Each structure stands twice: as structure tokens, then as C-alpha cells.
Coordinates of C-alpha atoms in Angstrom, one line a residue:
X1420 CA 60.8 66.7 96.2
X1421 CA 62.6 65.8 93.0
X1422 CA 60.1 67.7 91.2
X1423 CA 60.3 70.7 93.2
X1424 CA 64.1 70.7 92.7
X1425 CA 67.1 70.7 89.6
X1426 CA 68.0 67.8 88.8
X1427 CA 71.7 66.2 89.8
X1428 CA 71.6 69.1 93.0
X1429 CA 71.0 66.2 95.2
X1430 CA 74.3 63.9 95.8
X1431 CA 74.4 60.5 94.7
X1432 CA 75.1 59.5 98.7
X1433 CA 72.0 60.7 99.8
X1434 CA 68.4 59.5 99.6
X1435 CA 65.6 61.4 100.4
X1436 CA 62.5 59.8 102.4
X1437 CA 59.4 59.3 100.1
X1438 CA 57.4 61.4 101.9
X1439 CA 58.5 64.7 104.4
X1440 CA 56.3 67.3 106.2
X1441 CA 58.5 70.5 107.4
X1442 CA 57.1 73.4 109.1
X1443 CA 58.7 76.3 110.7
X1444 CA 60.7 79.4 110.1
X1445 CA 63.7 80.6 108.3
X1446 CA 65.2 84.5 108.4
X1447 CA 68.0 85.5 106.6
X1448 CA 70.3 84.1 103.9
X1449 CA 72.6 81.0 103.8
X1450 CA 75.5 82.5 106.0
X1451 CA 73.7 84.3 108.8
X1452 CA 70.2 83.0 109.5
X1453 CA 67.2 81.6 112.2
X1454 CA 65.8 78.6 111.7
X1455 CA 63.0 76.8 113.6
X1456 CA 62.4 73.7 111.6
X1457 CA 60.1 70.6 112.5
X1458 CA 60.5 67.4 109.9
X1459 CA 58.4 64.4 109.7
X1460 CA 59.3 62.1 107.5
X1461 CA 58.5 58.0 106.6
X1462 CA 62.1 57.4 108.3
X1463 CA 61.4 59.7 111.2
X1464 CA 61.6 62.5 112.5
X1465 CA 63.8 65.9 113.0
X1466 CA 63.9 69.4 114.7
X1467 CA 66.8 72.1 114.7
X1468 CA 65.6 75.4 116.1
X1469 CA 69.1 78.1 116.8
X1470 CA 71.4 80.6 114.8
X1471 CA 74.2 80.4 112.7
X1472 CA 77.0 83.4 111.5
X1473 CA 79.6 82.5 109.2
X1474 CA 80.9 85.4 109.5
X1475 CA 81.3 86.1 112.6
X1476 CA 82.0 82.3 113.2
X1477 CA 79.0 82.3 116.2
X1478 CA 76.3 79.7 116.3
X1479 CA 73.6 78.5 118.8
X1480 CA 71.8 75.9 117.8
X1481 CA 69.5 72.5 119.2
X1482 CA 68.9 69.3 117.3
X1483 CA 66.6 66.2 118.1
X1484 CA 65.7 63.2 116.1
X1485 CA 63.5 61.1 116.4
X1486 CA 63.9 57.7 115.1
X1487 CA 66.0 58.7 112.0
X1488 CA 66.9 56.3 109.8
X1489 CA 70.3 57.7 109.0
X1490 CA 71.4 54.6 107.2
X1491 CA 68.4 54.8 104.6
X1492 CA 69.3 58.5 104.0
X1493 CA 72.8 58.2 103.3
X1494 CA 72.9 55.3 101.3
X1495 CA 74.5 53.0 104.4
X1496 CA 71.7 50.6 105.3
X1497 CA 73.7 47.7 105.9
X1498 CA 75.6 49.5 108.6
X1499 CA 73.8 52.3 110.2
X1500 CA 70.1 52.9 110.9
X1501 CA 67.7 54.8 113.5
X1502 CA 69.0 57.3 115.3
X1503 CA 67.2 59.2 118.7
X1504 CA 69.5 62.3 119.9
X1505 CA 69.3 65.6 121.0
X1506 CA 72.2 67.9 120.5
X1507 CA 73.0 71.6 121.3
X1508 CA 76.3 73.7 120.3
X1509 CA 77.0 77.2 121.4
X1510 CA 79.5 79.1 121.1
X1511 CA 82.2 80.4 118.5
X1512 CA 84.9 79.3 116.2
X1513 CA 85.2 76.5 114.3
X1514 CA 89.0 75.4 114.7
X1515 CA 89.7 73.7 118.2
X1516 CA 92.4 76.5 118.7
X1517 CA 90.6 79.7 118.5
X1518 CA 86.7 77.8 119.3
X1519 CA 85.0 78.9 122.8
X1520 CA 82.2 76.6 122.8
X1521 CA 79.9 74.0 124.6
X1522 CA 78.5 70.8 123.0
X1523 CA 76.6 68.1 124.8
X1524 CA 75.4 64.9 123.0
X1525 CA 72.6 62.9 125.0
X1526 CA 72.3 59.7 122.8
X1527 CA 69.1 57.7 123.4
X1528 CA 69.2 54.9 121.4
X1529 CA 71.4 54.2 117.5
X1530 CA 71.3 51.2 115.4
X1531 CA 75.4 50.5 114.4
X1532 CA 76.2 47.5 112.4
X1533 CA 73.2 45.5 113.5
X1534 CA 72.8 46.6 117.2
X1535 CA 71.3 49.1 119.1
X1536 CA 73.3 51.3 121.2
X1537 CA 71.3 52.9 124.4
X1538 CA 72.7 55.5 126.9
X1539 CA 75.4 58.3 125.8
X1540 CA 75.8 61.2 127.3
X1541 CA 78.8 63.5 125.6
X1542 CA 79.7 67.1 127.5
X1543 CA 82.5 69.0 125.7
X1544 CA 84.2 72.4 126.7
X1545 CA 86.7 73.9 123.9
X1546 CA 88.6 77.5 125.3
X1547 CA 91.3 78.9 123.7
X1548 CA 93.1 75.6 122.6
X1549 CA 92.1 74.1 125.7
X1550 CA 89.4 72.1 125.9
X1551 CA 87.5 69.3 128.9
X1552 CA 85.3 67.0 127.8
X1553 CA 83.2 64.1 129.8
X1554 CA 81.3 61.1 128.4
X1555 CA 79.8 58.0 129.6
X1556 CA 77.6 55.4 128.4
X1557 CA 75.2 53.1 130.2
X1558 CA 74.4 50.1 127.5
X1559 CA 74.3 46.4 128.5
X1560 CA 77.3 45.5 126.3
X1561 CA 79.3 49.0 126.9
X1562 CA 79.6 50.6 129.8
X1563 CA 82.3 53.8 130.8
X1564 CA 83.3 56.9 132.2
X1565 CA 85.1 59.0 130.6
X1566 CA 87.1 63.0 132.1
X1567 CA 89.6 63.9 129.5
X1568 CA 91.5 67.4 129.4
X1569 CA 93.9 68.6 126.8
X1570 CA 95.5 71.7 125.3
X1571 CA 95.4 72.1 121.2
X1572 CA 97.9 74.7 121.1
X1573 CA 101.0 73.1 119.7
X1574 CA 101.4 70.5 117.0
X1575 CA 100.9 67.1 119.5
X1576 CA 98.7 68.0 122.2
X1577 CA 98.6 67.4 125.8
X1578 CA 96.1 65.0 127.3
X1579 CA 95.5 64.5 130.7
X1580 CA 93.0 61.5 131.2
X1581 CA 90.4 58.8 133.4
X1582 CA 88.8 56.0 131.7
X1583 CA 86.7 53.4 133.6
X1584 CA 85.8 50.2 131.6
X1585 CA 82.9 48.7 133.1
X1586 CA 81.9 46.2 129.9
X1587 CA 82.9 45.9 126.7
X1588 CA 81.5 43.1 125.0
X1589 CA 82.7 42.9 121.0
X1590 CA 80.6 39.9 120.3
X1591 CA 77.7 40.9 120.9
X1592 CA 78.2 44.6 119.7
X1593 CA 78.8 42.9 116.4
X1594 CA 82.6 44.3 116.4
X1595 CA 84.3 40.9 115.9
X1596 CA 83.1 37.2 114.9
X1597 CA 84.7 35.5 118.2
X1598 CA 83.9 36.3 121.9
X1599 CA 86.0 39.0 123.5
X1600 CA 85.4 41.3 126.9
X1601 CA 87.4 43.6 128.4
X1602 CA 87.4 45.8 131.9
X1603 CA 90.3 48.6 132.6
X1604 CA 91.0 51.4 134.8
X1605 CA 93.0 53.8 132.9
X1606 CA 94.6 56.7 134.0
X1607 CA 96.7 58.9 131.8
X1608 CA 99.0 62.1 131.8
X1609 CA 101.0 63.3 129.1
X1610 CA 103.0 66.7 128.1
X1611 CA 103.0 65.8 125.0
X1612 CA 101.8 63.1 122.5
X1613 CA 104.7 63.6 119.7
X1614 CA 105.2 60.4 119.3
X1615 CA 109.1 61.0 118.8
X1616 CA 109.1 63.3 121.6
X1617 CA 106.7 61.3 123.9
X1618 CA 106.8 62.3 127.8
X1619 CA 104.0 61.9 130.3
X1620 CA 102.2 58.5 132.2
X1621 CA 99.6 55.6 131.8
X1622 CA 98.7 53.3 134.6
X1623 CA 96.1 50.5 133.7
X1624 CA 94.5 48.8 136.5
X1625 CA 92.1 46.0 137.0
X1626 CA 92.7 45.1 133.4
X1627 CA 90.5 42.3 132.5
X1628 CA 90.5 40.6 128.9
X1629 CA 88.4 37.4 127.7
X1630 CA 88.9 36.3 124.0
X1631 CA 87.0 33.2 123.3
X1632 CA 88.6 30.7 126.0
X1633 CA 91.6 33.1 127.4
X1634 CA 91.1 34.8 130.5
X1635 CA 93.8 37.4 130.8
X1636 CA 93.6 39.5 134.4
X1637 CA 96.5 41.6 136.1
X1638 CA 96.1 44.3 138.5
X1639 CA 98.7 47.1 136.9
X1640 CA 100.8 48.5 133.9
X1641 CA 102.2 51.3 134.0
X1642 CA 103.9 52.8 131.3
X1643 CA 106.1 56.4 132.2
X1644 CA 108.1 58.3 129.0
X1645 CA 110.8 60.8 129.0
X1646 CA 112.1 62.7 126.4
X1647 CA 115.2 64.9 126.6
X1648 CA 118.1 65.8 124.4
X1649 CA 119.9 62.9 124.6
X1650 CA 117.0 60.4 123.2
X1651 CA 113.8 58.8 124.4
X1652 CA 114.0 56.7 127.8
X1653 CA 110.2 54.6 128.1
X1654 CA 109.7 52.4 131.3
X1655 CA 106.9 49.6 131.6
X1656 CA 106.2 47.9 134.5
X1657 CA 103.8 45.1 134.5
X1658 CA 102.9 41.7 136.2
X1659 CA 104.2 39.7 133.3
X1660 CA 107.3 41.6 132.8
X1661 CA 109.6 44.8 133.1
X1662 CA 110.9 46.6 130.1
X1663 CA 113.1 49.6 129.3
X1664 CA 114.0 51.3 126.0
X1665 CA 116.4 54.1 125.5
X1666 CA 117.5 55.4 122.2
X1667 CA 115.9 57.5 119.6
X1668 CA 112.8 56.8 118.1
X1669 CA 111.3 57.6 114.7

């Protein structure tokens, strides 16, 4: 490859396998093309078949990879490293205000900081500033469901919002040095997200926290914010205590 190609055109953050086989096609020019492309390399393997317009902002494309070892290619060993996916996007736009699209993500396996994820599945809608996306994950050591909604269209965004935290286990995902789990229910609903303006809900239930030898449990918090002209009113409820702040908040 460096033989075949100027020299410095490659950055400095990537590394190219020592050895690549790619077959396929490719029509048109760098803005408005096909491609059906099948790579083999020494660090895996790739595939992206679709289309892609700048200029008319459109695209339709697939991805897959096949054991890629990411970290080797962009210079990040020591954190990231083989990566199995497959990935489409469709759709048009490429700012989450004026995109009408699809994505979904189906992760089969990723090497992150010494561990191997297994099991993510990412859906994502985007509309017109709106946009719905659902995720979950089915890994020994994390384990959710995730619905989210939100609108894009002014400066703070709305979110509306359901976690379920089955397992998270930071140990052993290789997050942090001392043992810590955690469980949740989460709901959220919010107008806006300004955090000076802040109005909209969160109730946590079933929260469940281990760090090393604490075991924190309680069954709900909620949290409710108002916002109006006279200042910023935030209410939380909780087994451990009830607060409430009034004021203005910057």
C-alpha cells in the first residue's frame, strides 16, 4: 500500500494492516457514488455495499465487519480492539434538524479497554428535529432497555424517556479499580433540558447501588422542575430525604 500511494497522504493516527485484499465496485466520483466493496485484511475483515450524494445530502448504505481490529488501525491498541457489526443508514440530511433518516446498529461482539462487549442492538429514527430511538444490550456485565424520544428543534431539547438497568457491573467491565453494581428503573419527561430554564420529571425506581462493601437500595426518587418567570422551583422526593429549591439558577 505505501508503495502504491504519496507519501504523508496517510495520517499519522492510522495504520494500515500489512496485508489487504479488496474486491468490488465503485461508480462515480468522491461526492456521488456506488460502492460494493469486500476487504480482507490480517486484522479482519469489512464490507460496505450503498450510495452516497453530497449533494443532495441522500445516502443508503450497509456496513459489516468482521473481527476488525479497530484499535491496531487507529493507533489505540491499548484501549480498543476487534470489532463484529453490521450497520445500515438511509435516509437524508446530515444535521439532526433537517435529517429524515433510519440507523440501526446490531453489535455482536467489541473489545473496549480489555473486555469484550456481546449483544447491542441500536434502532434510531430522526424526522424533522424529532427523532425516537431504542437500544438494548444483552451482555453478562450490562444489561438495558432503552425508548428515548426527543425534539431538536430549539437550542435545549426535549426528551422524553425509559431506562431499565438490569446489570451494570464496573469492575468487571474494566470501568473502575473497586467493585461497584448498579440496577435502576428510570423514567424521564422533560420540556426542556436548559439547564437554567429546566422543567419536566424523573422518577428512579428500584435503584440498587453496591460499591465495594456498601449496599445502597431505595424504592423511589423523584425529581419534578418548574421554570416560570419568577425563578426555578425543583422538588425531590426521596426515602432518605425531601428537598426543595427556589431561586434562580445559573
Amino acid at each position: 500500500i505505501h508503495r502504491l500511494i504519496p507519501a504523508k497522504s496517510i495520517p499519522e493516527n492510522l495504520r494500515i494492516p500489512e496485508s489487504i485484499s479488496v474486491n468490488g465496485k465503485f461508480r462515480g466520483t468522491i461526492k456521488r457514488f456506488f460502492v460494493q466493496l469486500h476487504t480482507m485484511t490480517d486484522d479482519g475483515g469489512a464490507d460496505v455495499t450503498g450510495t452516497l450524494d453530497l449533494d443532495r445530502k441522500t445516502y443508503d448504505l450497509k456496513a459489516d465487519t468482521k473481527s476488525l481490529d479497530i484499535g491496531y488501525i487507529l493507533k489505540q491498541d491499548s484501549l480498543l480492539g476487534k470489532v463484529t457489526l453490521d450497520a445500515t443508514a438511509k435516509g437524508s440530511g446530515f444535521e439532526p434538524k433537517k435529517m429524515n433518516s433510519d440507523f440501526h446498529v446490531h453489535l455482536s461482539e467489541a473489545e473496549i479497554n480489555s473486555y469484550t462487549y456481546h449483544g447491542l442492538a441500536l434502532d434510531a429514527e430522526l424526522q424533522n428535529g424529532s427523532g425516537n430511538l431504542t437500544s438494548s444490550m444483552q451482555d453478562p456485565n450490562i444489561a438495558y432497555r432503552l425508548k428515548a424520544e426527543a425534539n431538536f428543534l430549539d437550542k435545549y431539547p426535549s426528551l422524553k424517556m425509559h431506562l431499565s438497568l438490569d446489570t451494570l457491573n464496573a469492575l468487571a467491565l474494566n470501568l473502575l479499580k473497586d467493585t461497584i453494581q448498579m440496577h435502576l428503573e428510570m423514567d424521564a419527561d422533560f420540556k426542556s433540558t436548559d439547564p437554567e430554564a429546566l422543567q419536566g420529571k424523573m422518577s428512579l425506581n428500584d435503584f440498587g447501588l453496591t460499591y465495594g462493601r456498601h449496599i445502597l437500595h431505595t424504592d423511589s426518587i423523584s425529581l419534578v422542575a418548574l421554570h416560570s418567570d419568577t425563578g426555578q422551583a425543583i422538588r425531590l422526593r426521596s426515602e432518605a430525604a425531601d428537598i426543595d429549591w427556589t431561586g434562580r439558577f445559573k
